[in-house]
């Protein structure tokens, strides 16, 4: 779901630790144009609230009772969901070994819990705009690690060969660059970046830029 510039981005926060929820709410509510509309202490409640309130973005912890963040993400953003809601996963890398599965379930991005207010707000805004943010500081370490524990079958190759420019875009996406950063780095327009990413999704048979990044790591195009 996208929002008009004049409307606040509506967010649901789900984490089983009250202090974490409170902290996330305080950070997000302090950001201009972002409003936390509900909190949940478990995944089932988060899914119920999301389906009823239809927020622009859900911010989910991985480890929650009754329904973990992976399952909650799949229920709201999985490939079978007709009208998916944007989900950003927050996690602690050294403890959570399920981020790969969360991305497979449809998460639009992920952050470490110590990412800081600026990156958290950026991730929420990117998700609300239909984009995705993969924290650059952990992209290579995280995606390459989970790519190694992913599906045993080989990745499907492109239905059509990638162009030289698409290969360049592929690598920048895999390194966690936003559309704006890619445009600046490659000296092309934002609309051109979006066009190339749309073409990549079609050729790779993926749903979003997170899956583009995973494809790049799984096919050894990016080395950590």
PDB file of C-alpha atoms in Angstrom:
ATOM      1  CA  UNK A   1       0.000   0.000   0.000  1.00  0.00           C
ATOM      2  CA  UNK A   2       1.241   3.473  -0.849  1.00  0.00           C
ATOM      3  CA  UNK A   3       0.347   6.741   0.809  1.00  0.00           C
ATOM      4  CA  UNK A   4      -0.175  10.300  -0.313  1.00  0.00           C
ATOM      5  CA  UNK A   5       2.492  12.757   0.707  1.00  0.00           C
ATOM      6  CA  UNK A   6       0.048  14.541   3.014  1.00  0.00           C
ATOM      7  CA  UNK A   7      -0.930  11.385   4.888  1.00  0.00           C
ATOM      8  CA  UNK A   8       0.974   9.867   7.770  1.00  0.00           C
ATOM      9  CA  UNK A   9       2.411   6.396   7.229  1.00  0.00           C
ATOM     10  CA  UNK A  10       0.433   4.095   9.525  1.00  0.00           C
ATOM     11  CA  UNK A  11       2.499   1.421  11.263  1.00  0.00           C
ATOM     12  CA  UNK A  12       1.774  -1.604  13.437  1.00  0.00           C
ATOM     13  CA  UNK A  13       4.596  -2.729  15.733  1.00  0.00           C
ATOM     14  CA  UNK A  14       4.767  -6.334  16.942  1.00  0.00           C
ATOM     15  CA  UNK A  15       7.299  -7.569  19.498  1.00  0.00           C
ATOM     16  CA  UNK A  16       6.810  -9.785  22.528  1.00  0.00           C
ATOM     17  CA  UNK A  17       8.984  -7.538  24.679  1.00  0.00           C
ATOM     18  CA  UNK A  18       7.110  -4.522  25.996  1.00  0.00           C
ATOM     19  CA  UNK A  19      10.235  -2.421  26.314  1.00  0.00           C
ATOM     20  CA  UNK A  20      11.098  -3.089  22.665  1.00  0.00           C
ATOM     21  CA  UNK A  21       7.604  -2.138  21.496  1.00  0.00           C
ATOM     22  CA  UNK A  22       7.665   1.023  23.570  1.00  0.00           C
ATOM     23  CA  UNK A  23      11.057   1.985  22.207  1.00  0.00           C
ATOM     24  CA  UNK A  24      10.031   1.384  18.595  1.00  0.00           C
ATOM     25  CA  UNK A  25       6.820   3.349  19.071  1.00  0.00           C
ATOM     26  CA  UNK A  26       8.673   6.290  20.598  1.00  0.00           C
ATOM     27  CA  UNK A  27      11.212   6.321  17.774  1.00  0.00           C
ATOM     28  CA  UNK A  28       8.633   6.104  15.009  1.00  0.00           C
ATOM     29  CA  UNK A  29       6.122   8.522  16.527  1.00  0.00           C
ATOM     30  CA  UNK A  30       8.919  11.077  16.790  1.00  0.00           C
ATOM     31  CA  UNK A  31       9.470  10.903  13.030  1.00  0.00           C
ATOM     32  CA  UNK A  32       7.520  13.357  10.854  1.00  0.00           C
ATOM     33  CA  UNK A  33       4.888  11.633   8.749  1.00  0.00           C
ATOM     34  CA  UNK A  34       4.923   8.324  10.637  1.00  0.00           C
ATOM     35  CA  UNK A  35       2.301   7.176  13.144  1.00  0.00           C
ATOM     36  CA  UNK A  36       2.158   3.935  15.122  1.00  0.00           C
ATOM     37  CA  UNK A  37      -1.526   2.959  15.121  1.00  0.00           C
ATOM     38  CA  UNK A  38      -1.318  -0.287  17.104  1.00  0.00           C
ATOM     39  CA  UNK A  39       0.982  -2.645  18.975  1.00  0.00           C
ATOM     40  CA  UNK A  40       0.911  -6.409  19.397  1.00  0.00           C
ATOM     41  CA  UNK A  41       2.739  -8.740  21.771  1.00  0.00           C
ATOM     42  CA  UNK A  42       2.319 -11.844  19.602  1.00  0.00           C
ATOM     43  CA  UNK A  43       2.032 -12.764  15.966  1.00  0.00           C
ATOM     44  CA  UNK A  44      -1.628 -13.777  15.912  1.00  0.00           C
ATOM     45  CA  UNK A  45      -2.698 -10.490  17.425  1.00  0.00           C
ATOM     46  CA  UNK A  46      -0.472  -8.666  14.945  1.00  0.00           C
ATOM     47  CA  UNK A  47      -2.115 -10.433  12.006  1.00  0.00           C
ATOM     48  CA  UNK A  48      -5.595  -9.708  13.381  1.00  0.00           C
ATOM     49  CA  UNK A  49      -4.793  -6.026  13.840  1.00  0.00           C
ATOM     50  CA  UNK A  50      -3.170  -5.734  10.430  1.00  0.00           C
ATOM     51  CA  UNK A  51      -6.122  -7.288   8.636  1.00  0.00           C
ATOM     52  CA  UNK A  52      -8.557  -5.022  10.477  1.00  0.00           C
ATOM     53  CA  UNK A  53      -6.624  -1.753  10.403  1.00  0.00           C
ATOM     54  CA  UNK A  54      -4.803  -2.188   7.053  1.00  0.00           C
ATOM     55  CA  UNK A  55      -1.675  -0.255   8.036  1.00  0.00           C
ATOM     56  CA  UNK A  56       0.842   0.900   5.462  1.00  0.00           C
ATOM     57  CA  UNK A  57       3.661  -1.025   7.137  1.00  0.00           C
ATOM     58  CA  UNK A  58       4.006  -3.778   9.741  1.00  0.00           C
ATOM     59  CA  UNK A  59       7.201  -3.900  11.774  1.00  0.00           C
ATOM     60  CA  UNK A  60       7.623  -7.454  13.095  1.00  0.00           C
ATOM     61  CA  UNK A  61      10.083  -9.137  15.391  1.00  0.00           C
ATOM     62  CA  UNK A  62      10.979 -12.687  14.360  1.00  0.00           C
ATOM     63  CA  UNK A  63      10.529 -14.398  17.706  1.00  0.00           C
ATOM     64  CA  UNK A  64       6.997 -14.030  19.057  1.00  0.00           C
ATOM     65  CA  UNK A  65       4.581 -16.402  20.825  1.00  0.00           C
ATOM     66  CA  UNK A  66       1.506 -18.034  19.238  1.00  0.00           C
ATOM     67  CA  UNK A  67       2.641 -17.072  15.737  1.00  0.00           C
ATOM     68  CA  UNK A  68       6.210 -16.061  14.983  1.00  0.00           C
ATOM     69  CA  UNK A  69       7.227 -13.230  12.698  1.00  0.00           C
ATOM     70  CA  UNK A  70       7.824 -15.547   9.757  1.00  0.00           C
ATOM     71  CA  UNK A  71       4.341 -17.032   9.814  1.00  0.00           C
ATOM     72  CA  UNK A  72       2.776 -13.620  10.471  1.00  0.00           C
ATOM     73  CA  UNK A  73       4.642 -12.239   7.475  1.00  0.00           C
ATOM     74  CA  UNK A  74       3.496 -15.114   5.265  1.00  0.00           C
ATOM     75  CA  UNK A  75      -0.134 -14.557   6.277  1.00  0.00           C
ATOM     76  CA  UNK A  76       0.016 -10.868   5.395  1.00  0.00           C
ATOM     77  CA  UNK A  77       2.540 -10.695   2.555  1.00  0.00           C
ATOM     78  CA  UNK A  78       2.997 -14.214   1.201  1.00  0.00           C
ATOM     79  CA  UNK A  79       2.732 -15.072  -2.510  1.00  0.00           C
ATOM     80  CA  UNK A  80      -0.838 -16.313  -2.089  1.00  0.00           C
ATOM     81  CA  UNK A  81      -2.044 -13.081  -0.460  1.00  0.00           C
ATOM     82  CA  UNK A  82      -4.183 -11.089  -2.891  1.00  0.00           C
ATOM     83  CA  UNK A  83      -3.658  -7.696  -1.255  1.00  0.00           C
ATOM     84  CA  UNK A  84      -0.389  -7.937   0.685  1.00  0.00           C
ATOM     85  CA  UNK A  85       0.674  -5.538   3.419  1.00  0.00           C
ATOM     86  CA  UNK A  86       4.271  -4.351   3.551  1.00  0.00           C
ATOM     87  CA  UNK A  87       6.261  -6.061   6.317  1.00  0.00           C
ATOM     88  CA  UNK A  88       9.677  -5.080   7.625  1.00  0.00           C
ATOM     89  CA  UNK A  89      11.407  -7.595   9.884  1.00  0.00           C
ATOM     90  CA  UNK A  90      13.577  -6.492  12.770  1.00  0.00           C
ATOM     91  CA  UNK A  91      15.939  -9.027  14.232  1.00  0.00           C
ATOM     92  CA  UNK A  92      19.160  -9.731  16.068  1.00  0.00           C
ATOM     93  CA  UNK A  93      21.439 -11.459  13.561  1.00  0.00           C
ATOM     94  CA  UNK A  94      23.488 -13.443  16.034  1.00  0.00           C
ATOM     95  CA  UNK A  95      20.370 -14.987  17.569  1.00  0.00           C
ATOM     96  CA  UNK A  96      17.817 -15.299  14.780  1.00  0.00           C
ATOM     97  CA  UNK A  97      18.464 -17.883  12.098  1.00  0.00           C
ATOM     98  CA  UNK A  98      15.158 -17.430  10.345  1.00  0.00           C
ATOM     99  CA  UNK A  99      15.612 -14.195   8.420  1.00  0.00           C
ATOM    100  CA  UNK A 100      16.000 -16.030   5.121  1.00  0.00           C
ATOM    101  CA  UNK A 101      12.658 -17.732   5.705  1.00  0.00           C
ATOM    102  CA  UNK A 102      11.063 -14.393   6.588  1.00  0.00           C
ATOM    103  CA  UNK A 103      12.230 -12.887   3.309  1.00  0.00           C
ATOM    104  CA  UNK A 104      10.911 -15.931   1.491  1.00  0.00           C
ATOM    105  CA  UNK A 105       7.601 -15.361   3.279  1.00  0.00           C
ATOM    106  CA  UNK A 106       7.336 -11.919   1.711  1.00  0.00           C
ATOM    107  CA  UNK A 107       9.107  -9.494   4.058  1.00  0.00           C
ATOM    108  CA  UNK A 108      10.022  -6.340   2.202  1.00  0.00           C
ATOM    109  CA  UNK A 109      13.129  -5.639   4.194  1.00  0.00           C
ATOM    110  CA  UNK A 110      14.986  -6.236   7.406  1.00  0.00           C
ATOM    111  CA  UNK A 111      16.949  -4.374  10.032  1.00  0.00           C
ATOM    112  CA  UNK A 112      18.928  -5.166  13.111  1.00  0.00           C
ATOM    113  CA  UNK A 113      17.340  -3.979  16.316  1.00  0.00           C
ATOM    114  CA  UNK A 114      20.226  -1.603  16.922  1.00  0.00           C
ATOM    115  CA  UNK A 115      19.848   0.012  13.486  1.00  0.00           C
ATOM    116  CA  UNK A 116      19.018   3.397  14.989  1.00  0.00           C
ATOM    117  CA  UNK A 117      16.139   5.851  14.460  1.00  0.00           C
ATOM    118  CA  UNK A 118      17.242   7.187  11.056  1.00  0.00           C
ATOM    119  CA  UNK A 119      17.564   3.783   9.381  1.00  0.00           C
ATOM    120  CA  UNK A 120      14.376   2.515  11.014  1.00  0.00           C
ATOM    121  CA  UNK A 121      12.412   5.476   9.691  1.00  0.00           C
ATOM    122  CA  UNK A 122      14.019   5.071   6.275  1.00  0.00           C
ATOM    123  CA  UNK A 123      13.004   1.412   6.131  1.00  0.00           C
ATOM    124  CA  UNK A 124       9.403   2.224   7.059  1.00  0.00           C
ATOM    125  CA  UNK A 125       9.192   4.984   4.468  1.00  0.00           C
ATOM    126  CA  UNK A 126      10.733   2.769   1.791  1.00  0.00           C
ATOM    127  CA  UNK A 127       8.277  -0.050   2.514  1.00  0.00           C
ATOM    128  CA  UNK A 128       5.309   2.330   2.463  1.00  0.00           C
ATOM    129  CA  UNK A 129       6.439   3.658  -0.906  1.00  0.00           C
ATOM    130  CA  UNK A 130       6.541   0.169  -2.381  1.00  0.00           C
ATOM    131  CA  UNK A 131      10.304   0.025  -2.178  1.00  0.00           C
ATOM    132  CA  UNK A 132      12.433  -1.991   0.220  1.00  0.00           C
ATOM    133  CA  UNK A 133      15.409  -1.373   2.417  1.00  0.00           C
ATOM    134  CA  UNK A 134      18.044  -3.952   3.175  1.00  0.00           C
ATOM    135  CA  UNK A 135      20.369  -2.499   5.777  1.00  0.00           C
ATOM    136  CA  UNK A 136      23.651  -1.985   3.885  1.00  0.00           C
ATOM    137  CA  UNK A 137      25.771  -2.758   6.928  1.00  0.00           C
ATOM    138  CA  UNK A 138      24.472  -6.321   7.104  1.00  0.00           C
ATOM    139  CA  UNK A 139      23.402  -7.105   3.538  1.00  0.00           C
ATOM    140  CA  UNK A 140      26.438  -9.141   2.481  1.00  0.00           C
ATOM    141  CA  UNK A 141      26.849 -10.953   5.800  1.00  0.00           C
ATOM    142  CA  UNK A 142      23.187 -11.764   6.225  1.00  0.00           C
ATOM    143  CA  UNK A 143      22.093 -12.634   2.704  1.00  0.00           C
ATOM    144  CA  UNK A 144      25.189 -14.659   1.889  1.00  0.00           C
ATOM    145  CA  UNK A 145      24.814 -16.631   5.115  1.00  0.00           C
ATOM    146  CA  UNK A 146      21.155 -17.421   4.602  1.00  0.00           C
ATOM    147  CA  UNK A 147      21.615 -18.091   0.906  1.00  0.00           C
ATOM    148  CA  UNK A 148      23.815 -20.994   1.962  1.00  0.00           C
ATOM    149  CA  UNK A 149      21.005 -22.437   4.067  1.00  0.00           C
ATOM    150  CA  UNK A 150      18.293 -21.847   1.495  1.00  0.00           C
ATOM    151  CA  UNK A 151      16.568 -24.236  -0.876  1.00  0.00           C
ATOM    152  CA  UNK A 152      18.640 -27.185  -2.057  1.00  0.00           C
ATOM    153  CA  UNK A 153      17.434 -26.917  -5.642  1.00  0.00           C
ATOM    154  CA  UNK A 154      19.370 -24.561  -7.945  1.00  0.00           C
ATOM    155  CA  UNK A 155      17.946 -21.130  -8.611  1.00  0.00           C
ATOM    156  CA  UNK A 156      15.943 -20.837 -11.801  1.00  0.00           C
ATOM    157  CA  UNK A 157      17.971 -18.970 -14.377  1.00  0.00           C
ATOM    158  CA  UNK A 158      16.561 -15.844 -16.054  1.00  0.00           C
ATOM    159  CA  UNK A 159      13.897 -16.453 -18.665  1.00  0.00           C
ATOM    160  CA  UNK A 160      15.809 -13.928 -20.729  1.00  0.00           C
ATOM    161  CA  UNK A 161      19.466 -12.951 -20.442  1.00  0.00           C
ATOM    162  CA  UNK A 162      20.179  -9.905 -18.303  1.00  0.00           C
ATOM    163  CA  UNK A 163      21.559  -6.846 -20.024  1.00  0.00           C
ATOM    164  CA  UNK A 164      24.825  -5.302 -18.888  1.00  0.00           C
ATOM    165  CA  UNK A 165      22.921  -2.490 -17.182  1.00  0.00           C
ATOM    166  CA  UNK A 166      20.593  -4.949 -15.472  1.00  0.00           C
ATOM    167  CA  UNK A 167      23.610  -6.813 -14.116  1.00  0.00           C
ATOM    168  CA  UNK A 168      24.847  -3.512 -12.684  1.00  0.00           C
ATOM    169  CA  UNK A 169      21.459  -2.790 -11.120  1.00  0.00           C
ATOM    170  CA  UNK A 170      21.357  -6.339  -9.750  1.00  0.00           C
ATOM    171  CA  UNK A 171      24.615  -5.836  -7.860  1.00  0.00           C
ATOM    172  CA  UNK A 172      23.570  -2.483  -6.405  1.00  0.00           C
ATOM    173  CA  UNK A 173      20.276  -3.922  -5.193  1.00  0.00           C
ATOM    174  CA  UNK A 174      22.126  -6.856  -3.634  1.00  0.00           C
ATOM    175  CA  UNK A 175      24.332  -4.416  -1.750  1.00  0.00           C
ATOM    176  CA  UNK A 176      21.318  -2.729  -0.199  1.00  0.00           C
ATOM    177  CA  UNK A 177      21.155   0.450  -2.271  1.00  0.00           C
ATOM    178  CA  UNK A 178      17.858   2.310  -2.507  1.00  0.00           C
ATOM    179  CA  UNK A 179      16.486   3.459  -5.853  1.00  0.00           C
ATOM    180  CA  UNK A 180      17.710   6.977  -5.212  1.00  0.00           C
ATOM    181  CA  UNK A 181      21.195   5.786  -4.341  1.00  0.00           C
ATOM    182  CA  UNK A 182      21.323   3.580  -7.437  1.00  0.00           C
ATOM    183  CA  UNK A 183      20.281   6.485  -9.659  1.00  0.00           C
ATOM    184  CA  UNK A 184      23.008   8.673  -8.213  1.00  0.00           C
ATOM    185  CA  UNK A 185      25.665   5.956  -8.315  1.00  0.00           C
ATOM    186  CA  UNK A 186      24.987   4.957 -11.934  1.00  0.00           C
ATOM    187  CA  UNK A 187      24.103   8.466 -13.150  1.00  0.00           C
ATOM    188  CA  UNK A 188      20.663   7.502 -14.410  1.00  0.00           C
ATOM    189  CA  UNK A 189      17.161   8.748 -13.659  1.00  0.00           C
ATOM    190  CA  UNK A 190      14.961   7.342 -10.907  1.00  0.00           C
ATOM    191  CA  UNK A 191      12.379   6.230 -13.465  1.00  0.00           C
ATOM    192  CA  UNK A 192      15.089   4.333 -15.343  1.00  0.00           C
ATOM    193  CA  UNK A 193      16.113   2.550 -12.145  1.00  0.00           C
ATOM    194  CA  UNK A 194      12.511   1.546 -11.479  1.00  0.00           C
ATOM    195  CA  UNK A 195      12.150   0.307 -15.043  1.00  0.00           C
ATOM    196  CA  UNK A 196      15.269  -1.865 -14.774  1.00  0.00           C
ATOM    197  CA  UNK A 197      14.162  -3.297 -11.418  1.00  0.00           C
ATOM    198  CA  UNK A 198      10.749  -4.151 -12.855  1.00  0.00           C
ATOM    199  CA  UNK A 199      12.504  -5.906 -15.753  1.00  0.00           C
ATOM    200  CA  UNK A 200      14.743  -7.801 -13.322  1.00  0.00           C
ATOM    201  CA  UNK A 201      11.740  -9.030 -11.337  1.00  0.00           C
ATOM    202  CA  UNK A 202      10.113 -10.287 -14.529  1.00  0.00           C
ATOM    203  CA  UNK A 203      13.249 -12.013 -15.835  1.00  0.00           C
ATOM    204  CA  UNK A 204      14.148 -13.580 -12.486  1.00  0.00           C
ATOM    205  CA  UNK A 205      10.599 -14.547 -11.578  1.00  0.00           C
ATOM    206  CA  UNK A 206      10.742 -12.777  -8.219  1.00  0.00           C
ATOM    207  CA  UNK A 207       8.309 -10.496  -6.401  1.00  0.00           C
ATOM    208  CA  UNK A 208      10.465  -7.734  -4.960  1.00  0.00           C
ATOM    209  CA  UNK A 209      13.964  -6.310  -4.611  1.00  0.00           C
ATOM    210  CA  UNK A 210      14.698  -8.417  -1.549  1.00  0.00           C
ATOM    211  CA  UNK A 211      14.281 -11.534  -3.671  1.00  0.00           C
ATOM    212  CA  UNK A 212      16.426  -9.908  -6.361  1.00  0.00           C
ATOM    213  CA  UNK A 213      19.175  -9.567  -3.761  1.00  0.00           C
ATOM    214  CA  UNK A 214      18.785 -13.171  -2.613  1.00  0.00           C
ATOM    215  CA  UNK A 215      18.931 -14.362  -6.224  1.00  0.00           C
ATOM    216  CA  UNK A 216      22.185 -12.474  -6.703  1.00  0.00           C
ATOM    217  CA  UNK A 217      23.771 -14.164  -3.698  1.00  0.00           C
ATOM    218  CA  UNK A 218      22.410 -17.614  -4.493  1.00  0.00           C
ATOM    219  CA  UNK A 219      23.843 -17.467  -8.009  1.00  0.00           C
ATOM    220  CA  UNK A 220      27.229 -16.297  -6.697  1.00  0.00           C
ATOM    221  CA  UNK A 221      27.061 -12.970  -8.481  1.00  0.00           C
ATOM    222  CA  UNK A 222      27.954 -11.212  -5.246  1.00  0.00           C
ATOM    223  CA  UNK A 223      30.792 -12.255  -2.981  1.00  0.00           C
ATOM    224  CA  UNK A 224      30.705 -11.216   0.702  1.00  0.00           C
TER     225      UNK A 224
END
